[in-house]
Amino acid sequence: MKIYITEVAPRDGLQNINQIINTEKKIEFVNKLSETGVDEIEVSSFVSPKVIPQLSDAEEVFKSIKRNNNVIYSALVPNEKGLERALNVSVDKISVFTSASETFNLKNTNSTIEDSLSKFKNIIKISKESKKLTRAYISTAFWCPYEGKINPYKVKEIAIKLLEFGVDEISIGDTVGKASPDEVSELLEIILNDIHHDKIVLHFHTTYGMAMANVYVAYKNFSIYKFDSSAGGLGGCPFVPGAKGNIATEDLVYMLKRLNANVNVDIKKILMAFNVLEIEPQSYISKVINLI
Ligand code: HMG
Ligand code: MG
């Protein structure tokens, strides 16, 4: 099975840095990422500009990027207002987001899990009528900074509801970056009993350094082949203080290549794209690039 990589640095990466990156740089970053071999790029978020000021230029970025026909350009959408904004600039894939933790969801979206699900039912319906691909994130799927360990059956229950709404895939987020390989195995054993592995994407943050091990067990033992990752290892959510970035795309691709996985992403091109931001990359591979 070909590995499917969603590059989330332009969204998850940039949402979490204080330094404002100008719109031209974001466009150049996405354009360079478009030539690296990644399957999808999460370009921005159509959320409240008061909550995430860094991504308030989502429309301008979408209007100006040069699209590669082999790449899907997606964005986060929290509500119908966000959907309208996204449809206006022809986003290919609409990604809604909820959480397996009530407290986190309230802080992140000012909404209970149930209210977010009822909003998403309509957003997914309209998106599908508009011939868009769809994704739903379930954040804090393993640990929550406010509620502690999350019950995997709760994640499964939410995932099943979202799939019943017709969403194409579920991205399971370790927002805190604390999941261990055993916890990933436990969750996958539970959900894959009822949900096909094609529908599952994994989104790991690296706070405790276990993201690579988590990908390894998911790929090797559960045939998961869709992963989110971030060039330079940037990332994090403003409502999870202390969480580190996403698994770095260059580290993920390097490991998958060493496992002889079918992955066609060019590591050097990822690092060259990241250079546009003029930020120090947070990855292993960026430190040894001359050796590979
Ligand atoms: P709210 O305050 O309840 O919204 O926020 P509201 O409907 O009451 O509206 C309040 C104001 O926001 C109004 O403006 C609206 O027009 C405006 P005002 O009248 O005060 O001038 N507004 C918007 N403006 C532009 N676009 C919109 C929009 N919606 C409302 N779409 C809301 C609710 C959900 C909007 C807010 O809480 C929000 O934007 N939250 C997003 C938070 C966020 O982006 N978090 C990070 C992404 S999630 C993540 O990182 C996890 C992930 O990576 C996976 C993982 O790691 O696990 C995906
Ligand atoms: Mg994230």
Coordinates of C-alpha atoms and ligand atoms in Angstrom, one line a residue:
M1 CA 0.0 0.0 0.0
K2 CA 1.3 3.4 -0.9
I3 CA 1.9 5.6 2.1
Y4 CA -0.3 8.7 2.1
I5 CA 1.3 11.8 3.8
T6 CA -0.6 14.9 4.7
E7 CA 1.8 17.8 5.2
V8 CA 0.4 19.9 8.0
A9 CA 3.2 22.4 8.7
P10 CA 1.4 25.4 6.9
R11 CA -1.5 24.9 9.3
D12 CA -0.5 23.0 12.5
G13 CA 3.0 24.3 12.3
L14 CA 2.3 27.9 11.8
Q15 CA -0.7 28.2 14.1
N16 CA 1.6 27.6 17.0
I17 CA 4.4 30.1 16.4
N18 CA 4.3 33.7 17.7
Q19 CA 6.4 35.2 15.0
I20 CA 4.1 36.3 12.1
I21 CA 5.0 34.7 8.8
N22 CA 4.0 37.0 5.9
T23 CA 1.5 35.7 3.3
E24 CA 4.1 35.6 0.5
K25 CA 6.3 33.3 2.5
K26 CA 3.4 31.0 3.3
I27 CA 2.5 30.9 -0.4
E28 CA 6.1 30.1 -1.4
F29 CA 6.3 27.4 1.4
V30 CA 3.1 25.7 0.1
N31 CA 4.4 26.0 -3.5
K32 CA 7.6 24.3 -2.6
L33 CA 5.9 21.6 -0.5
S34 CA 3.7 20.9 -3.6
E35 CA 6.8 19.6 -5.4
T36 CA 8.1 17.3 -2.7
G37 CA 5.8 14.3 -3.4
V38 CA 3.5 14.7 -0.4
D39 CA -0.1 13.6 -1.1
E40 CA -1.9 16.4 0.7
I41 CA -1.1 19.8 2.1
E42 CA -3.1 21.3 4.9
V43 CA -2.7 24.8 3.8
S44 CA -4.5 26.9 6.5
S45 CA -7.6 27.2 8.8
F46 CA -10.8 29.0 8.3
V47 CA -11.2 29.6 12.0
S48 CA -11.7 32.7 14.0
P49 CA -8.9 35.2 13.3
K50 CA -9.2 36.3 17.0
V51 CA -8.2 32.8 18.1
I52 CA -5.5 32.0 15.5
P53 CA -4.3 35.4 14.1
Q54 CA -1.4 33.7 12.2
L55 CA -3.9 32.0 9.8
S56 CA -6.2 34.9 9.2
D57 CA -4.9 35.2 5.6
A58 CA -6.2 31.7 4.6
E59 CA -8.2 33.1 1.6
E60 CA -5.2 35.0 0.2
V61 CA -3.0 31.9 0.6
F62 CA -5.5 29.7 -1.1
K63 CA -6.1 32.2 -3.9
S64 CA -2.4 32.5 -4.8
I65 CA -0.9 29.1 -4.4
K66 CA 0.1 27.2 -7.6
R67 CA -1.8 23.9 -7.4
N68 CA -0.2 20.7 -8.4
N69 CA -2.8 18.2 -9.8
N70 CA -1.3 15.4 -7.8
V71 CA -1.8 17.2 -4.5
I72 CA -4.9 17.7 -2.4
Y73 CA -5.2 21.1 -0.7
S74 CA -7.1 20.9 2.5
A75 CA -8.0 23.2 5.4
L76 CA -9.6 23.2 8.9
V77 CA -13.2 24.4 9.1
P78 CA -14.8 24.8 12.5
N79 CA -18.3 25.9 11.6
E80 CA -20.6 27.0 8.7
K81 CA -18.9 30.4 8.4
G82 CA -15.6 28.6 8.0
L83 CA -17.1 26.3 5.4
E84 CA -18.5 29.3 3.4
R85 CA -15.0 30.9 3.4
A86 CA -13.3 27.7 2.4
L87 CA -15.8 27.0 -0.5
N88 CA -15.3 30.5 -1.8
V89 CA -11.6 29.8 -2.5
S90 CA -12.1 26.2 -3.8
V91 CA -10.5 24.2 -1.0
D92 CA -10.3 20.6 -2.2
K93 CA -10.9 18.9 1.2
I94 CA -12.8 20.1 4.3
S95 CA -11.4 19.0 7.6
V96 CA -13.6 19.4 10.7
F97 CA -12.3 18.9 14.2
T98 CA -13.6 17.7 17.5
S99 CA -12.1 16.0 20.5
A100 CA -12.5 13.0 22.7
S101 CA -12.2 15.3 25.7
E102 CA -15.1 17.6 26.6
T103 CA -12.8 20.1 28.4
F104 CA -10.4 20.4 25.6
N105 CA -13.2 20.7 23.0
L106 CA -14.8 23.6 25.0
K107 CA -11.4 25.4 25.2
N108 CA -10.6 24.8 21.6
T109 CA -13.9 25.5 19.9
N110 CA -16.3 26.8 22.6
S111 CA -18.5 23.9 22.0
T112 CA -19.4 20.5 23.6
I113 CA -18.5 17.4 21.7
E114 CA -22.2 16.7 21.0
D115 CA -22.8 20.3 19.6
S116 CA -19.7 20.0 17.4
L117 CA -21.0 16.7 16.0
S118 CA -24.4 18.2 15.2
K119 CA -22.7 21.1 13.4
F120 CA -20.5 18.8 11.5
K121 CA -23.4 16.7 10.2
N122 CA -24.5 19.6 8.0
I123 CA -21.0 20.7 7.1
I124 CA -20.1 17.3 5.9
K125 CA -23.4 17.1 3.9
I126 CA -22.8 20.5 2.2
S127 CA -19.2 19.6 1.5
K128 CA -20.1 16.3 -0.1
E129 CA -22.8 18.1 -2.2
S130 CA -20.1 20.5 -3.3
K131 CA -18.0 17.4 -4.3
K132 CA -15.4 18.0 -1.7
L133 CA -13.3 15.4 0.1
T134 CA -13.8 15.4 3.9
R135 CA -11.9 14.6 7.0
A136 CA -12.7 14.7 10.7
Y137 CA -10.1 15.0 13.4
I138 CA -10.6 13.6 16.8
S139 CA -8.1 15.4 19.0
T140 CA -6.8 14.4 22.4
A141 CA -7.6 10.9 21.5
F142 CA -5.1 9.4 24.0
W143 CA -4.4 12.0 26.6
C144 CA -5.9 15.3 27.5
P145 CA -4.0 18.0 29.4
Y146 CA -7.2 18.7 31.5
E147 CA -8.8 15.2 31.8
G148 CA -5.9 12.9 31.7
K149 CA -6.1 9.5 30.0
I150 CA -8.9 9.1 27.4
N151 CA -11.0 6.0 27.2
P152 CA -10.4 4.5 23.7
Y153 CA -14.1 3.4 23.5
K154 CA -15.0 7.1 23.6
V155 CA -12.8 7.7 20.5
K156 CA -14.4 4.8 18.7
E157 CA -17.9 6.0 19.5
I158 CA -17.2 9.5 18.1
A159 CA -15.4 8.0 15.0
I160 CA -18.4 5.8 14.2
K161 CA -20.8 8.8 14.4
L162 CA -18.6 10.9 12.1
L163 CA -18.4 8.0 9.6
E164 CA -22.2 7.7 9.7
F165 CA -22.3 11.4 8.6
G166 CA -20.3 10.3 5.5
V167 CA -16.9 11.7 6.4
D168 CA -14.2 10.1 4.2
E169 CA -11.6 9.6 6.9
I170 CA -10.8 10.2 10.6
S171 CA -7.6 11.6 11.8
I172 CA -6.8 10.5 15.3
G173 CA -4.8 13.1 17.1
D174 CA -2.3 12.7 19.9
T175 CA -2.5 16.4 20.5
V176 CA -0.5 16.2 23.7
G177 CA 2.2 14.0 22.2
K178 CA 2.0 11.5 25.1
A179 CA 0.7 8.3 23.5
S180 CA 2.9 5.3 23.9
P181 CA 3.1 2.5 21.3
D182 CA 1.1 0.2 23.6
E183 CA -1.7 2.8 23.9
V184 CA -1.7 3.2 20.1
S185 CA -2.0 -0.6 19.7
E186 CA -4.8 -0.7 22.3
L187 CA -6.8 2.0 20.5
L188 CA -6.3 0.5 17.1
E189 CA -7.3 -2.9 18.3
I190 CA -10.5 -1.5 19.6
I191 CA -11.4 0.7 16.6
L192 CA -10.3 -1.5 13.8
N193 CA -12.8 -4.2 14.9
D194 CA -15.5 -2.0 13.4
I195 CA -13.7 0.6 11.2
H196 CA -11.7 -0.3 8.1
H197 CA -8.0 0.8 8.3
D198 CA -8.4 2.8 5.1
K199 CA -10.5 5.3 7.0
I200 CA -7.9 5.9 9.7
V201 CA -5.2 8.6 9.7
L202 CA -2.8 9.0 12.6
H203 CA -1.6 12.5 13.7
F204 CA 1.2 12.3 16.3
H205 CA 2.9 15.1 18.2
T206 CA 6.4 14.5 19.6
T207 CA 6.3 15.9 23.1
Y208 CA 7.6 12.7 24.8
G209 CA 9.6 11.5 21.8
M210 CA 7.3 8.5 21.0
A211 CA 5.8 9.6 17.7
M212 CA 8.2 7.5 15.5
A213 CA 7.6 4.4 17.6
N214 CA 3.9 5.0 17.4
V215 CA 4.0 5.2 13.6
Y216 CA 6.1 2.0 13.5
V217 CA 3.5 -0.1 15.4
A218 CA 0.6 1.4 13.5
Y219 CA 2.2 0.7 10.1
K220 CA 3.8 -2.7 10.9
N221 CA 1.1 -4.2 13.1
F222 CA -2.1 -2.6 11.9
S223 CA -1.5 -1.7 8.2
I224 CA -2.2 2.0 8.8
Y225 CA -0.7 3.9 5.9
K226 CA -2.0 7.4 6.3
F227 CA 0.0 9.8 8.5
D228 CA 0.1 13.5 9.2
S229 CA 3.5 15.1 9.6
S230 CA 5.0 18.5 9.5
A231 CA 8.1 19.8 7.7
G232 CA 10.7 20.8 10.2
G233 CA 8.7 19.2 13.0
L234 CA 6.8 22.4 13.7
G235 CA 3.3 22.2 15.3
G236 CA 1.2 22.4 18.4
C237 CA -2.1 23.6 19.6
P238 CA -2.5 26.8 21.6
F239 CA -4.8 25.0 24.0
V240 CA -2.2 22.3 24.9
P241 CA 0.5 24.3 26.6
G242 CA 3.9 22.6 26.4
A243 CA 3.0 20.2 23.6
K244 CA 5.7 19.9 21.0
G245 CA 5.5 19.8 17.2
N246 CA 4.1 17.1 14.9
I247 CA 6.3 14.2 13.8
A248 CA 8.7 15.8 11.3
T249 CA 7.9 14.9 7.7
E250 CA 11.6 14.3 7.0
D251 CA 12.0 12.0 10.0
L252 CA 8.8 10.1 9.1
V253 CA 9.8 9.7 5.5
Y254 CA 13.3 8.6 6.4
M255 CA 12.0 5.9 8.7
L256 CA 9.4 4.7 6.3
K257 CA 12.0 4.5 3.5
R258 CA 14.3 2.4 5.8
L259 CA 11.3 0.1 6.3
N260 CA 11.0 -0.3 2.5
A261 CA 7.6 1.3 2.6
N262 CA 6.2 2.7 -0.7
V263 CA 6.8 6.4 0.0
N264 CA 7.8 8.9 -2.7
V265 CA 8.6 12.0 -0.8
D266 CA 11.9 13.8 -1.4
I267 CA 13.5 14.6 2.0
K268 CA 15.9 17.2 0.7
K269 CA 13.0 19.1 -1.0
I270 CA 11.1 19.1 2.3
L271 CA 14.0 20.7 4.0
M272 CA 14.4 23.2 1.2
A273 CA 10.7 24.1 1.4
F274 CA 11.1 24.6 5.2
N275 CA 14.1 26.9 4.7
V276 CA 11.6 29.5 3.2
L277 CA 10.3 30.1 6.8
E278 CA 13.8 30.9 8.1
I279 CA 13.1 29.0 11.3
E280 CA 15.4 26.3 12.9
P281 CA 13.9 22.9 12.0
Q282 CA 13.1 20.5 15.0
S283 CA 13.9 17.2 13.4
Y284 CA 16.6 14.6 13.5
I285 CA 17.2 14.4 9.8
S286 CA 17.7 18.2 9.4
K287 CA 20.8 17.8 11.6
V288 CA 22.4 15.0 9.5
I289 CA 21.2 15.9 6.0
N290 CA 24.7 15.8 4.6
L291 CA 25.0 12.2 5.7
I292 CA 22.0 10.8 3.9
Ligands
HMG1 P1 -17.0 31.4 19.1 O1 -16.5 32.6 19.8 O2 -17.9 30.5 20.0 O3 -17.8 31.8 17.8 O4 -15.8 30.6 18.6 P2 -19.0 32.6 17.5 O5 -19.8 31.9 16.4 O6 -19.7 33.0 18.7 O7 -18.4 33.9 16.8 C1 -17.6 34.9 17.5 C2 -16.8 35.8 16.5 O8 -15.9 35.0 15.7 C3 -17.8 36.5 15.5 O9 -17.1 37.7 15.2 C4 -17.7 35.6 14.3 O10 -18.0 36.2 13.1 C5 -16.3 35.1 14.3 P3 -17.6 39.1 15.9 O11 -19.0 39.2 15.6 O12 -17.2 38.9 17.4 O13 -16.7 40.1 15.2 N1 -16.2 33.8 13.7 C6 -15.4 33.6 12.6 N2 -14.6 34.4 11.9 C7 -14.0 33.8 10.8 N3 -14.1 32.5 10.5 C8 -14.9 31.7 11.2 C9 -15.5 32.2 12.3 N4 -16.4 31.7 13.2 C10 -16.7 32.6 14.1 N5 -14.9 30.4 10.9 C11 -14.8 29.0 17.0 C12 -15.9 29.3 18.0 C13 -14.9 27.6 16.7 C14 -15.0 29.9 15.8 C15 -13.5 29.4 17.7 O14 -13.4 28.8 18.9 C16 -12.3 28.9 16.8 O15 -12.0 29.5 15.7 N6 -11.6 27.9 17.2 C17 -10.5 27.3 16.5 C18 -9.4 26.9 17.4 C19 -8.2 26.3 16.6 O16 -8.0 26.6 15.4 N7 -7.5 25.4 17.2 C20 -6.4 24.8 16.6 C21 -6.8 23.8 15.6 S1 -7.2 22.2 16.3 C22 -5.7 21.4 16.5 O17 -4.6 22.0 16.3 C23 -5.6 19.9 16.7 C24 -5.3 19.1 15.4 O18 -4.0 19.5 15.0 C25 -5.3 17.6 15.7 C26 -4.4 17.2 16.9 O19 -3.3 17.6 17.1 O20 -5.0 16.4 17.7 C27 -6.3 19.4 14.3
MG2 MG -2.1 18.8 15.7

